[in-house]
């Protein structure tokens, strides 16, 4: 995992958009915004599965599925899905992703300065975004990611695109009360 401030330069969203003049973002900086991270290498012995099961039990994740985001995996829906994933949105639940293969970028909004922080994730990275945080996702130049999604309840993925209504959503308000101080 590598995290840094997004450079906001126009261009392909799949490019790194890294500017070395901007300060780096550490794992502890991300935690101040409620973003949690673990690196759990995938091994042949299945130790990674035990580690995921342990975190799932500790955090009350009861369900999981696998998503394959690629041209092959999504077929005719690929372009529309990639576009919708990159729309700034929030969820009323945590977004939990364990990367099994491939790589991509999660961009999260810092609540204090309203700036994008780009988080590059690849195989073995587990990222948890808190309910109410504005974020977006895109693949990197590899155009492929296979991820395990974990859920506290029944699997669902309901995005609420950023708007005045979403700003007033109770999950967003609670997020700001908790992490924008």
Short mmCIF file of N, CA and C in Angstrom, two decimals, residues 16-133:
data_model
loop_
_atom_site.label_atom_id
_atom_site.label_comp_id
_atom_site.label_asym_id
_atom_site.label_seq_id
_atom_site.Cartn_x
_atom_site.Cartn_y
_atom_site.Cartn_z
N UNK A 16 -0.85 6.96 -11.79
CA UNK A 16 -0.62 7.19 -10.36
C UNK A 16 -1.04 8.58 -9.84
N UNK A 17 -0.93 9.61 -10.64
CA UNK A 17 -1.23 10.98 -10.19
C UNK A 17 -0.46 11.31 -8.90
N UNK A 18 0.83 11.00 -8.93
CA UNK A 18 1.72 11.22 -7.80
C UNK A 18 2.59 12.43 -8.06
N UNK A 19 2.68 13.31 -7.08
CA UNK A 19 3.54 14.49 -7.15
C UNK A 19 4.47 14.44 -5.95
N UNK A 20 5.75 14.24 -6.19
CA UNK A 20 6.71 14.09 -5.09
C UNK A 20 6.84 15.37 -4.26
N UNK A 21 6.34 16.50 -4.76
CA UNK A 21 6.39 17.75 -3.99
C UNK A 21 5.31 17.77 -2.89
N UNK A 22 4.31 16.92 -3.03
CA UNK A 22 3.26 16.85 -2.01
C UNK A 22 3.69 15.91 -0.90
N UNK A 23 3.25 16.14 0.33
CA UNK A 23 3.70 15.30 1.45
C UNK A 23 3.14 13.88 1.35
N UNK A 24 3.90 12.90 1.83
CA UNK A 24 3.37 11.52 1.85
C UNK A 24 2.26 11.39 2.89
N UNK A 25 1.51 10.33 2.78
CA UNK A 25 0.44 10.04 3.73
C UNK A 25 0.76 8.68 4.35
N UNK A 26 0.87 8.64 5.66
CA UNK A 26 1.23 7.40 6.35
C UNK A 26 -0.02 6.61 6.73
N UNK A 27 0.22 5.39 7.14
CA UNK A 27 -0.87 4.54 7.62
C UNK A 27 -1.54 5.18 8.84
N UNK A 28 -0.77 5.82 9.71
CA UNK A 28 -1.36 6.48 10.88
C UNK A 28 -2.16 7.72 10.47
N UNK A 29 -1.73 8.40 9.39
CA UNK A 29 -2.53 9.52 8.86
C UNK A 29 -3.88 9.02 8.37
N UNK A 30 -3.87 7.91 7.65
CA UNK A 30 -5.12 7.32 7.16
C UNK A 30 -6.03 6.94 8.33
N UNK A 31 -5.45 6.39 9.37
CA UNK A 31 -6.25 5.97 10.53
C UNK A 31 -6.96 7.15 11.18
N UNK A 32 -6.38 8.35 11.08
CA UNK A 32 -7.04 9.55 11.62
C UNK A 32 -8.36 9.83 10.90
N UNK A 33 -8.49 9.31 9.68
CA UNK A 33 -9.72 9.47 8.89
C UNK A 33 -10.59 8.22 8.96
N UNK A 34 -10.20 7.27 9.80
CA UNK A 34 -10.97 6.04 9.96
C UNK A 34 -10.63 4.96 8.96
N UNK A 35 -9.63 5.18 8.12
CA UNK A 35 -9.23 4.20 7.11
C UNK A 35 -8.23 3.24 7.76
N UNK A 36 -8.56 1.95 7.75
CA UNK A 36 -7.72 0.93 8.37
C UNK A 36 -7.04 0.10 7.29
N UNK A 37 -5.85 -0.40 7.62
CA UNK A 37 -5.05 -1.14 6.63
C UNK A 37 -4.28 -2.27 7.31
N UNK A 38 -4.24 -3.40 6.63
CA UNK A 38 -3.39 -4.52 6.99
C UNK A 38 -2.75 -5.05 5.72
N UNK A 39 -1.54 -5.57 5.83
CA UNK A 39 -0.96 -6.32 4.72
C UNK A 39 -0.87 -7.78 5.16
N UNK A 40 -1.56 -8.64 4.43
CA UNK A 40 -1.61 -10.06 4.74
C UNK A 40 -1.19 -10.81 3.47
N UNK A 41 0.09 -11.18 3.39
CA UNK A 41 0.56 -11.84 2.17
C UNK A 41 -0.19 -13.13 1.89
N UNK A 42 -0.50 -13.35 0.64
CA UNK A 42 -1.15 -14.59 0.23
C UNK A 42 -0.07 -15.66 0.14
N UNK A 43 -0.29 -16.75 0.87
CA UNK A 43 0.67 -17.85 0.89
C UNK A 43 -0.02 -19.15 0.49
N UNK A 44 0.76 -20.14 0.20
CA UNK A 44 0.24 -21.44 -0.22
C UNK A 44 -0.35 -22.24 0.94
N UNK A 45 0.05 -21.92 2.17
CA UNK A 45 -0.40 -22.68 3.33
C UNK A 45 -1.77 -22.26 3.84
N UNK A 46 -2.34 -21.20 3.28
CA UNK A 46 -3.65 -20.74 3.72
C UNK A 46 -3.63 -19.90 4.97
N UNK A 47 -2.43 -19.47 5.40
CA UNK A 47 -2.35 -18.62 6.60
C UNK A 47 -3.10 -17.30 6.38
N UNK A 48 -3.13 -16.81 5.14
CA UNK A 48 -3.84 -15.57 4.86
C UNK A 48 -5.32 -15.73 5.13
N UNK A 49 -5.86 -16.91 4.82
CA UNK A 49 -7.29 -17.14 5.06
C UNK A 49 -7.60 -17.11 6.55
N UNK A 50 -6.71 -17.69 7.36
CA UNK A 50 -6.88 -17.66 8.81
C UNK A 50 -6.81 -16.23 9.33
N UNK A 51 -5.89 -15.44 8.79
CA UNK A 51 -5.77 -14.03 9.21
C UNK A 51 -7.02 -13.25 8.84
N UNK A 52 -7.55 -13.46 7.64
CA UNK A 52 -8.78 -12.78 7.23
C UNK A 52 -9.94 -13.21 8.12
N UNK A 53 -10.03 -14.52 8.40
CA UNK A 53 -11.10 -15.02 9.28
C UNK A 53 -11.01 -14.39 10.67
N UNK A 54 -9.80 -14.20 11.19
CA UNK A 54 -9.62 -13.61 12.51
C UNK A 54 -10.08 -12.15 12.52
N UNK A 55 -9.66 -11.38 11.51
CA UNK A 55 -10.09 -9.98 11.42
C UNK A 55 -11.60 -9.91 11.24
N UNK A 56 -12.14 -10.79 10.40
CA UNK A 56 -13.59 -10.81 10.17
C UNK A 56 -14.34 -11.08 11.48
N UNK A 57 -13.84 -12.00 12.27
CA UNK A 57 -14.49 -12.30 13.56
C UNK A 57 -14.39 -11.10 14.51
N UNK A 58 -13.21 -10.49 14.59
CA UNK A 58 -13.00 -9.34 15.48
C UNK A 58 -13.87 -8.16 15.09
N UNK A 59 -14.12 -7.97 13.79
CA UNK A 59 -14.85 -6.79 13.32
C UNK A 59 -16.30 -7.11 12.91
N UNK A 60 -16.73 -8.33 13.20
CA UNK A 60 -18.11 -8.78 12.96
C UNK A 60 -18.49 -8.79 11.48
N UNK A 61 -17.55 -9.20 10.63
CA UNK A 61 -17.85 -9.38 9.21
C UNK A 61 -18.39 -10.80 9.04
N UNK A 62 -19.63 -10.90 8.62
CA UNK A 62 -20.30 -12.20 8.56
C UNK A 62 -20.37 -12.79 7.16
N UNK A 63 -20.27 -11.96 6.13
CA UNK A 63 -20.41 -12.43 4.76
C UNK A 63 -19.25 -11.94 3.91
N UNK A 64 -19.04 -12.63 2.80
CA UNK A 64 -17.99 -12.24 1.86
C UNK A 64 -18.30 -12.78 0.48
N UNK A 65 -17.72 -12.12 -0.50
CA UNK A 65 -17.79 -12.60 -1.87
C UNK A 65 -16.52 -12.15 -2.59
N UNK A 66 -16.40 -12.56 -3.84
CA UNK A 66 -15.23 -12.23 -4.65
C UNK A 66 -15.72 -11.42 -5.85
N UNK A 67 -15.02 -10.34 -6.16
CA UNK A 67 -15.32 -9.53 -7.33
C UNK A 67 -14.10 -9.49 -8.23
N UNK A 68 -14.34 -9.63 -9.52
CA UNK A 68 -13.29 -9.59 -10.52
C UNK A 68 -13.58 -8.38 -11.40
N UNK A 69 -12.80 -7.32 -11.23
CA UNK A 69 -13.01 -6.10 -12.01
C UNK A 69 -11.97 -6.10 -13.13
N UNK A 70 -12.46 -6.42 -14.32
CA UNK A 70 -11.63 -6.46 -15.52
C UNK A 70 -12.56 -6.45 -16.72
N UNK A 71 -11.99 -6.23 -17.88
CA UNK A 71 -12.80 -6.28 -19.10
C UNK A 71 -13.39 -7.67 -19.28
N UNK A 72 -12.62 -8.69 -18.99
CA UNK A 72 -13.11 -10.06 -19.11
C UNK A 72 -14.18 -10.35 -18.06
N UNK A 73 -13.92 -9.94 -16.81
CA UNK A 73 -14.85 -10.23 -15.73
C UNK A 73 -16.18 -9.52 -15.81
N UNK A 74 -16.17 -8.28 -16.33
CA UNK A 74 -17.40 -7.48 -16.38
C UNK A 74 -18.03 -7.41 -17.77
N UNK A 75 -17.30 -7.82 -18.78
CA UNK A 75 -17.85 -7.84 -20.13
C UNK A 75 -18.32 -6.48 -20.59
N UNK A 76 -19.55 -6.44 -21.13
CA UNK A 76 -20.11 -5.21 -21.68
C UNK A 76 -20.34 -4.14 -20.61
N UNK A 77 -20.39 -4.52 -19.36
CA UNK A 77 -20.61 -3.56 -18.27
C UNK A 77 -19.33 -2.87 -17.81
N UNK A 78 -18.17 -3.30 -18.34
CA UNK A 78 -16.88 -2.80 -17.87
C UNK A 78 -16.81 -1.28 -17.82
N UNK A 79 -17.01 -0.61 -18.93
CA UNK A 79 -16.84 0.85 -18.99
C UNK A 79 -17.80 1.56 -18.04
N UNK A 80 -19.06 1.14 -18.00
CA UNK A 80 -20.03 1.81 -17.12
C UNK A 80 -19.70 1.56 -15.65
N UNK A 81 -19.25 0.36 -15.32
CA UNK A 81 -18.89 0.06 -13.92
C UNK A 81 -17.67 0.88 -13.49
N UNK A 82 -16.64 0.92 -14.33
CA UNK A 82 -15.44 1.70 -13.99
C UNK A 82 -15.81 3.17 -13.78
N UNK A 83 -16.68 3.67 -14.64
CA UNK A 83 -17.12 5.06 -14.51
C UNK A 83 -17.89 5.26 -13.20
N UNK A 84 -18.78 4.34 -12.86
CA UNK A 84 -19.57 4.49 -11.63
C UNK A 84 -18.70 4.34 -10.39
N UNK A 85 -17.70 3.45 -10.41
CA UNK A 85 -16.81 3.30 -9.26
C UNK A 85 -16.03 4.58 -9.00
N UNK A 86 -15.75 5.36 -10.07
CA UNK A 86 -14.92 6.56 -9.92
C UNK A 86 -15.75 7.80 -9.61
N UNK A 87 -17.05 7.68 -9.51
CA UNK A 87 -17.89 8.79 -9.05
C UNK A 87 -17.69 8.94 -7.54
N UNK A 88 -17.53 10.16 -7.09
CA UNK A 88 -17.36 10.39 -5.65
C UNK A 88 -18.64 10.00 -4.93
N UNK A 89 -18.49 9.10 -3.95
CA UNK A 89 -19.66 8.58 -3.24
C UNK A 89 -19.29 8.15 -1.83
N UNK A 90 -20.29 7.76 -1.08
CA UNK A 90 -20.10 7.18 0.24
C UNK A 90 -21.06 6.01 0.38
N UNK A 91 -20.85 5.23 1.41
CA UNK A 91 -21.75 4.12 1.74
C UNK A 91 -22.19 4.27 3.19
N UNK A 92 -23.31 3.65 3.51
CA UNK A 92 -23.80 3.66 4.89
C UNK A 92 -23.20 2.51 5.70
N UNK A 93 -22.36 1.72 5.06
CA UNK A 93 -21.65 0.62 5.71
C UNK A 93 -20.16 0.78 5.41
N UNK A 94 -19.33 0.07 6.18
CA UNK A 94 -17.92 0.05 5.85
C UNK A 94 -17.73 -0.59 4.48
N UNK A 95 -16.69 -0.17 3.79
CA UNK A 95 -16.28 -0.84 2.55
C UNK A 95 -14.99 -1.56 2.86
N UNK A 96 -15.01 -2.89 2.74
CA UNK A 96 -13.88 -3.73 3.12
C UNK A 96 -13.43 -4.51 1.89
N UNK A 97 -12.14 -4.37 1.54
CA UNK A 97 -11.59 -5.06 0.38
C UNK A 97 -10.25 -5.69 0.72
N UNK A 98 -10.15 -6.99 0.41
CA UNK A 98 -8.88 -7.71 0.52
C UNK A 98 -8.48 -8.07 -0.91
N UNK A 99 -7.31 -7.61 -1.33
CA UNK A 99 -6.89 -7.75 -2.72
C UNK A 99 -6.21 -9.11 -2.91
N UNK A 100 -6.85 -9.93 -3.74
CA UNK A 100 -6.34 -11.27 -4.02
C UNK A 100 -5.36 -11.28 -5.20
N UNK A 101 -5.58 -10.36 -6.14
CA UNK A 101 -4.72 -10.28 -7.32
C UNK A 101 -4.96 -8.94 -8.00
N UNK A 102 -4.00 -8.48 -8.77
CA UNK A 102 -4.14 -7.22 -9.47
C UNK A 102 -3.92 -6.03 -8.54
N UNK A 103 -4.35 -4.85 -9.01
CA UNK A 103 -4.11 -3.64 -8.23
C UNK A 103 -5.07 -2.54 -8.65
N UNK A 104 -5.21 -1.55 -7.78
CA UNK A 104 -6.06 -0.41 -8.09
C UNK A 104 -5.84 0.72 -7.10
N UNK A 105 -6.65 1.76 -7.26
CA UNK A 105 -6.55 2.95 -6.41
C UNK A 105 -7.89 3.23 -5.73
N UNK A 106 -7.84 3.42 -4.43
CA UNK A 106 -8.95 4.00 -3.69
C UNK A 106 -8.55 5.43 -3.38
N UNK A 107 -9.37 6.38 -3.78
CA UNK A 107 -9.16 7.77 -3.42
C UNK A 107 -10.16 8.09 -2.31
N UNK A 108 -9.66 8.65 -1.21
CA UNK A 108 -10.52 9.03 -0.08
C UNK A 108 -10.39 10.53 0.15
N UNK A 109 -11.48 11.16 0.53
CA UNK A 109 -11.49 12.60 0.83
C UNK A 109 -11.03 12.84 2.25
N UNK A 110 -10.05 13.71 2.42
CA UNK A 110 -9.70 14.12 3.78
C UNK A 110 -10.81 15.07 4.25
N UNK A 111 -11.37 14.83 5.42
CA UNK A 111 -12.48 15.67 5.86
C UNK A 111 -12.07 17.09 6.24
N UNK A 112 -10.82 17.31 6.61
CA UNK A 112 -10.39 18.65 7.02
C UNK A 112 -10.18 19.58 5.83
N UNK A 113 -9.46 19.11 4.82
CA UNK A 113 -9.09 19.98 3.69
C UNK A 113 -9.85 19.66 2.41
N UNK A 114 -10.69 18.62 2.45
CA UNK A 114 -11.46 18.21 1.28
C UNK A 114 -10.55 17.89 0.09
N UNK A 115 -9.38 17.30 0.38
CA UNK A 115 -8.43 16.91 -0.66
C UNK A 115 -8.50 15.39 -0.85
N UNK A 116 -8.17 14.95 -2.06
CA UNK A 116 -8.10 13.52 -2.32
C UNK A 116 -6.79 12.94 -1.81
N UNK A 117 -6.88 11.83 -1.14
CA UNK A 117 -5.72 11.01 -0.81
C UNK A 117 -5.85 9.73 -1.61
N UNK A 118 -4.82 9.42 -2.38
CA UNK A 118 -4.83 8.23 -3.24
C UNK A 118 -4.12 7.10 -2.51
N UNK A 119 -4.79 5.95 -2.46
CA UNK A 119 -4.23 4.75 -1.82
C UNK A 119 -4.12 3.67 -2.90
N UNK A 120 -2.88 3.29 -3.20
CA UNK A 120 -2.65 2.22 -4.18
C UNK A 120 -2.60 0.91 -3.42
N UNK A 121 -3.48 -0.02 -3.81
CA UNK A 121 -3.54 -1.33 -3.16
C UNK A 121 -3.21 -2.41 -4.18
N UNK A 122 -2.55 -3.46 -3.70
CA UNK A 122 -2.29 -4.62 -4.55
C UNK A 122 -2.37 -5.88 -3.71
N UNK A 123 -1.97 -6.99 -4.28
CA UNK A 123 -2.15 -8.29 -3.65
C UNK A 123 -1.70 -8.32 -2.20
N UNK A 124 -2.59 -8.80 -1.33
CA UNK A 124 -2.30 -8.93 0.09
C UNK A 124 -2.74 -7.74 0.93
N UNK A 125 -3.18 -6.67 0.30
CA UNK A 125 -3.62 -5.49 1.05
C UNK A 125 -5.09 -5.63 1.44
N UNK A 126 -5.38 -5.31 2.69
CA UNK A 126 -6.75 -5.27 3.21
C UNK A 126 -7.03 -3.84 3.63
N UNK A 127 -8.04 -3.24 3.03
CA UNK A 127 -8.38 -1.84 3.29
C UNK A 127 -9.82 -1.77 3.78
N UNK A 128 -10.03 -1.00 4.84
CA UNK A 128 -11.37 -0.78 5.39
C UNK A 128 -11.64 0.72 5.36
N UNK A 129 -12.69 1.10 4.64
CA UNK A 129 -13.13 2.50 4.60
C UNK A 129 -14.35 2.63 5.50
N UNK A 130 -14.38 3.62 6.37
CA UNK A 130 -15.51 3.75 7.29
C UNK A 130 -16.78 4.21 6.58
N UNK A 131 -17.91 3.87 7.15
CA UNK A 131 -19.19 4.38 6.64
C UNK A 131 -19.13 5.90 6.65
N UNK A 132 -19.65 6.52 5.59
CA UNK A 132 -19.74 7.98 5.52
C UNK A 132 -18.57 8.70 4.90
N UNK A 133 -17.46 8.01 4.62
CA UNK A 133 -16.31 8.68 4.00
C UNK A 133 -16.55 8.77 2.49
#
